[in-house]
Tab-separated table of C-alpha atoms in Angstrom:
chain	number	residue	atom	x	y	z
A	61	MET	CA	48.730	-70.070	-72.420
A	62	MET	CA	47.831	-66.889	-71.427
A	63	GLN	CA	47.263	-66.030	-67.774
A	64	GLN	CA	44.120	-64.374	-66.810
A	65	LEU	CA	44.927	-61.347	-64.842
A	66	LEU	CA	41.381	-60.085	-64.042
A	67	GLN	CA	38.819	-61.928	-62.082
A	68	ILE	CA	35.166	-60.583	-62.315
A	69	THR	CA	32.546	-61.581	-59.858
A	70	SER	CA	28.960	-60.415	-59.977
A	71	THR	CA	26.346	-60.681	-57.358
A	72	PRO	CA	22.704	-60.490	-58.479
A	73	ILE	CA	19.734	-58.564	-56.588
A	74	GLU	CA	18.214	-60.462	-53.902
A	75	TYR	CA	14.869	-59.502	-52.666
A	76	GLN	CA	11.634	-60.764	-50.931
A	77	LEU	CA	8.013	-60.461	-51.979
A	78	LYS	CA	5.258	-60.150	-49.387
A	79	ILE	CA	1.891	-60.649	-50.932
A	80	GLU	CA	-1.364	-60.383	-48.816
A	81	PRO	CA	-4.288	-61.605	-51.051
A	82	ALA	CA	-7.592	-59.568	-51.212
A	83	ARG	CA	-10.385	-60.724	-48.635
A	84	LEU	CA	-13.912	-60.271	-47.834
A	85	GLU	CA	-14.763	-60.112	-44.192
A	86	PHE	CA	-18.378	-60.853	-43.267
A	87	ASN	CA	-19.737	-59.664	-39.889
A	88	GLN	CA	-22.800	-61.556	-38.825
A	89	ALA	CA	-25.426	-59.471	-36.991
A	90	ASP	CA	-26.703	-60.309	-33.780
A	91	ASN	CA	-30.293	-61.559	-33.176
A	92	PRO	CA	-33.018	-58.942	-33.599
A	93	LYS	CA	-34.008	-56.972	-30.432
A	94	GLY	CA	-37.564	-55.880	-29.660
A	95	ASP	CA	-39.050	-53.575	-27.104
A	96	ILE	CA	-42.663	-54.176	-26.131
A	97	SER	CA	-44.761	-51.500	-24.590
A	98	GLN	CA	-48.163	-52.249	-23.322
A	99	GLN	CA	-50.937	-49.847	-22.348
A	100	THR	CA	-53.771	-51.034	-20.334
A	101	VAL	CA	-57.509	-50.279	-20.999
A	102	ARG	CA	-58.829	-47.198	-19.414
A	103	LEU	CA	-62.322	-46.292	-18.737
A	104	ASN	CA	-63.138	-42.614	-17.376
A	105	LEU	CA	-66.848	-41.896	-16.484
A	106	ALA	CA	-67.752	-38.203	-15.855
A	107	SER	CA	-71.215	-37.856	-14.487
A	108	GLN	CA	-73.260	-34.608	-13.885
A	109	ASN	CA	-76.513	-34.490	-11.775
A	110	THR	CA	-79.503	-32.756	-12.637
A	111	LYS	CA	-79.644	-28.912	-12.107
A	112	VAL	CA	-82.782	-27.175	-11.250
A	113	ARG	CA	-83.073	-23.445	-11.275
A	114	LEU	CA	-85.790	-21.541	-9.523
A	115	ASP	CA	-86.295	-17.703	-10.297
A	116	THR	CA	-88.998	-16.284	-8.128
A	117	MET	CA	-87.814	-12.507	-8.738
A	118	ASP	CA	-91.143	-11.724	-10.589
A	119	MET	CA	-93.365	-13.607	-8.025
A	120	ARG	CA	-91.750	-11.574	-5.273
A	121	ARG	CA	-92.291	-8.387	-7.137
A	122	SER	CA	-96.005	-9.384	-7.436
A	123	LEU	CA	-96.202	-9.621	-3.591
A	124	GLY	CA	-94.290	-6.210	-3.098
A	125	PHE	CA	-90.761	-7.801	-2.377
A	126	GLN	CA	-88.662	-5.535	-4.300
A	127	THR	CA	-85.085	-4.759	-4.870
A	128	ASN	CA	-83.867	-1.473	-3.996
A	129	MET	CA	-83.647	-0.522	-7.876
A	130	ASP	CA	-87.288	-1.735	-8.235
A	131	ARG	CA	-88.453	0.255	-5.207
A	132	ALA	CA	-86.685	3.277	-6.816
A	133	TYR	CA	-88.269	2.839	-10.199
A	134	ALA	CA	-91.652	2.160	-8.840
A	135	GLY	CA	-91.548	5.233	-6.366
A	136	ALA	CA	-90.635	7.407	-9.528
A	137	GLN	CA	-93.342	6.151	-11.627
A	138	ALA	CA	-95.993	6.242	-8.700
A	139	GLY	CA	-95.084	9.946	-7.851
A	140	ARG	CA	-95.225	10.952	-11.522
A	141	SER	CA	-98.660	9.315	-11.725
A	142	ASN	CA	-99.688	10.514	-8.434
A	143	PHE	CA	-98.738	14.128	-9.469
A	144	GLN	CA	-100.400	13.945	-12.872
A	145	GLU	CA	-103.695	12.954	-11.299
A	146	PHE	CA	-103.489	15.423	-8.629
A	147	LEU	CA	-102.859	18.116	-11.193
A	148	ALA	CA	-105.907	16.846	-13.271
A	149	GLU	CA	-108.071	16.932	-10.220
A	150	GLN	CA	-107.165	20.556	-9.111
A	151	THR	CA	-107.660	21.661	-12.892
A	152	ARG	CA	-111.213	20.094	-12.946
A	153	THR	CA	-111.933	21.440	-9.498
A	154	ALA	CA	-110.659	25.179	-10.675
A	155	ASN	CA	-112.746	24.910	-14.010
A	156	ALA	CA	-115.733	24.103	-12.018
A	157	LEU	CA	-115.471	26.907	-9.415
A	158	ALA	CA	-114.430	29.359	-12.160
A	159	ASN	CA	-117.365	28.320	-14.484
A	160	GLY	CA	-119.888	28.255	-11.555
A	161	ALA	CA	-121.856	25.185	-10.159
A	162	PRO	CA	-124.353	23.818	-12.820
A	163	ASP	CA	-127.950	23.407	-12.075
A	164	GLY	CA	-127.854	25.559	-9.193
A	165	LEU	CA	-125.211	23.525	-7.186
A	166	LYS	CA	-123.358	25.836	-4.738
A	167	ILE	CA	-119.301	25.841	-4.672
A	168	ALA	CA	-119.600	24.180	-1.355
A	169	ASP	CA	-121.599	21.326	-2.736
A	170	VAL	CA	-118.861	20.905	-5.377
A	171	MET	CA	-116.028	20.717	-2.736
A	172	ARG	CA	-118.202	18.240	-0.659
A	173	GLN	CA	-118.730	16.205	-3.856
A	174	ARG	CA	-114.910	16.050	-4.698
A	175	MET	CA	-114.185	15.232	-0.996
A	176	LEU	CA	-116.646	12.201	-1.051
A	177	GLU	CA	-115.303	10.658	-4.089
A	178	GLN	CA	-113.801	7.272	-3.599
A	179	PRO	CA	-110.895	5.826	-5.475
A	180	GLN	CA	-111.560	2.957	-7.652
A	181	SER	CA	-110.575	-0.313	-6.218
A	182	TYR	CA	-109.456	-3.475	-8.058
A	183	THR	CA	-109.419	-7.109	-7.138
A	184	VAL	CA	-105.920	-8.397	-7.523
A	185	PHE	CA	-104.866	-12.196	-6.780
A	186	LEU	CA	-101.281	-12.423	-5.126
A	187	PRO	CA	-98.991	-13.570	-6.162
A	188	SER	CA	-99.952	-12.845	-9.729
A	189	THR	CA	-97.205	-15.167	-11.325
A	190	GLY	CA	-95.365	-18.302	-10.268
A	191	PRO	CA	-91.636	-18.865	-10.144
A	192	ASP	CA	-89.675	-19.395	-13.225
A	193	ILE	CA	-88.434	-22.928	-13.222
A	194	SER	CA	-85.563	-24.154	-15.622
A	195	TRP	CA	-83.483	-27.298	-15.356
A	196	VAL	CA	-80.405	-28.999	-17.059
A	197	PRO	CA	-80.747	-32.837	-17.492
A	198	ALA	CA	-78.264	-35.294	-16.003
A	199	GLU	CA	-75.243	-36.190	-17.970
A	200	LEU	CA	-72.915	-39.162	-18.164
A	201	ASN	CA	-69.938	-38.879	-20.292
A	202	ILE	CA	-67.887	-42.220	-20.912
A	203	ASP	CA	-64.564	-42.235	-22.456
A	204	TYR	CA	-63.144	-45.562	-23.213
A	205	GLN	CA	-59.667	-46.161	-24.522
A	206	PRO	CA	-58.779	-49.690	-25.380
A	207	GLY	CA	-55.505	-51.391	-24.493
A	208	GLN	CA	-52.508	-51.246	-26.908
A	209	VAL	CA	-49.382	-53.257	-27.387
A	210	SER	CA	-46.397	-51.558	-29.125
A	211	MET	CA	-43.519	-53.405	-30.543
A	212	ASP	CA	-40.434	-51.895	-31.691
A	213	TRP	CA	-38.106	-53.936	-33.533
A	214	GLN	CA	-34.346	-53.409	-34.010
A	215	THR	CA	-33.282	-55.468	-36.809
A	216	MET	CA	-29.508	-55.886	-37.196
A	217	ARG	CA	-27.728	-55.963	-40.583
A	218	ASN	CA	-25.107	-58.137	-41.707
A	219	VAL	CA	-21.761	-56.133	-42.455
A	220	MET	CA	-19.603	-57.132	-45.381
A	221	GLU	CA	-16.156	-55.519	-45.647
A	222	TYR	CA	-13.865	-55.899	-48.541
A	223	VAL	CA	-10.147	-55.625	-47.839
A	224	PRO	CA	-8.028	-55.050	-50.928
A	225	GLY	CA	-4.718	-56.931	-51.361
A	226	LYS	CA	-1.244	-55.763	-50.390
A	227	TYR	CA	1.960	-56.193	-52.281
A	228	HIS	CA	5.166	-55.499	-50.455
A	229	MET	CA	8.681	-56.084	-51.794
A	230	GLU	CA	11.910	-56.063	-49.640
A	231	ILE	CA	15.250	-55.884	-51.099
A	232	VAL	CA	17.755	-57.985	-49.172
A	233	GLN	CA	20.803	-57.602	-51.448
A	234	TYR	CA	21.528	-54.974	-54.059
A	235	PRO	CA	23.318	-56.324	-57.184
A	236	LYS	CA	27.043	-55.604	-57.621
A	237	VAL	CA	30.091	-56.462	-59.539
A	238	GLU	CA	33.635	-57.035	-58.450
A	239	VAL	CA	36.591	-56.942	-60.343
A	240	GLU	CA	39.863	-58.301	-58.962
A	241	TYR	CA	43.382	-58.125	-60.558
A	242	LEU	CA	45.374	-61.553	-60.243
A	243	GLY	CA	48.567	-60.704	-61.834
A	244	GLU	CA	51.505	-58.769	-60.182
A	245	PRO	CA	51.956	-55.138	-60.300
A	246	GLN	CA	53.550	-53.643	-63.256
A	247	TYR	CA	56.458	-51.025	-62.628
A	248	ILE	CA	57.385	-48.271	-64.973
A	249	PRO	CA	60.341	-48.209	-65.364
A	250	ARG	CA	60.946	-52.030	-64.505
A	251	SER	CA	63.951	-50.759	-62.205
A	252	ALA	CA	61.404	-49.468	-59.848
A	253	ASP	CA	60.543	-53.012	-58.836
A	254	PRO	CA	62.107	-54.004	-55.627
A	255	ASN	CA	62.692	-57.332	-56.921
A	256	TYR	CA	64.272	-56.123	-60.156
A	257	VAL	CA	67.647	-57.878	-61.018
A	258	GLU	CA	69.792	-56.212	-63.577
A	259	PRO	CA	70.225	-58.580	-66.543
A	260	ALA	CA	73.943	-59.725	-67.266
A	261	GLU	CA	75.546	-58.510	-70.413
């Protein structure tokens, strides 16, 4: 029987698997939250009293009470009218004197007649006009704003999150093959063996 000189030992690979399955995480939302704001009823009243306006300017003018502007204008008009009347009167007198007195009248008679002439008179009722009256009626403005209630809801949503699975492999021992020689060493030449015995002849 032949002796086996080689011993072969093999070690297989050794590993660990860690598997984490996929999962679905569900986070439930909190209860809804609401903000409530209330506005009270408002009533605003704005009133304005009756306004009466009296304009007595024309009435005062008819009584002779005038402003500085009115006096200046009236004086200018009166001066112009008086000058025109004086000029017309002097013209008539000069014409009468130049043409001679009619019907045997003498010049002295003409002058006396001009001096005795009286200005015309008019009857005037004062004041000639009344005051200008205008008025603004009373007003009442009502602004009514009804009450309001506002609600602001904050609705929370449910949150779902998908977590994928994981696969993890860890090698604990790598594979290997060990070869072991079981026989004795072979010396060449054989005389090199320290236990060599020379055979007898």
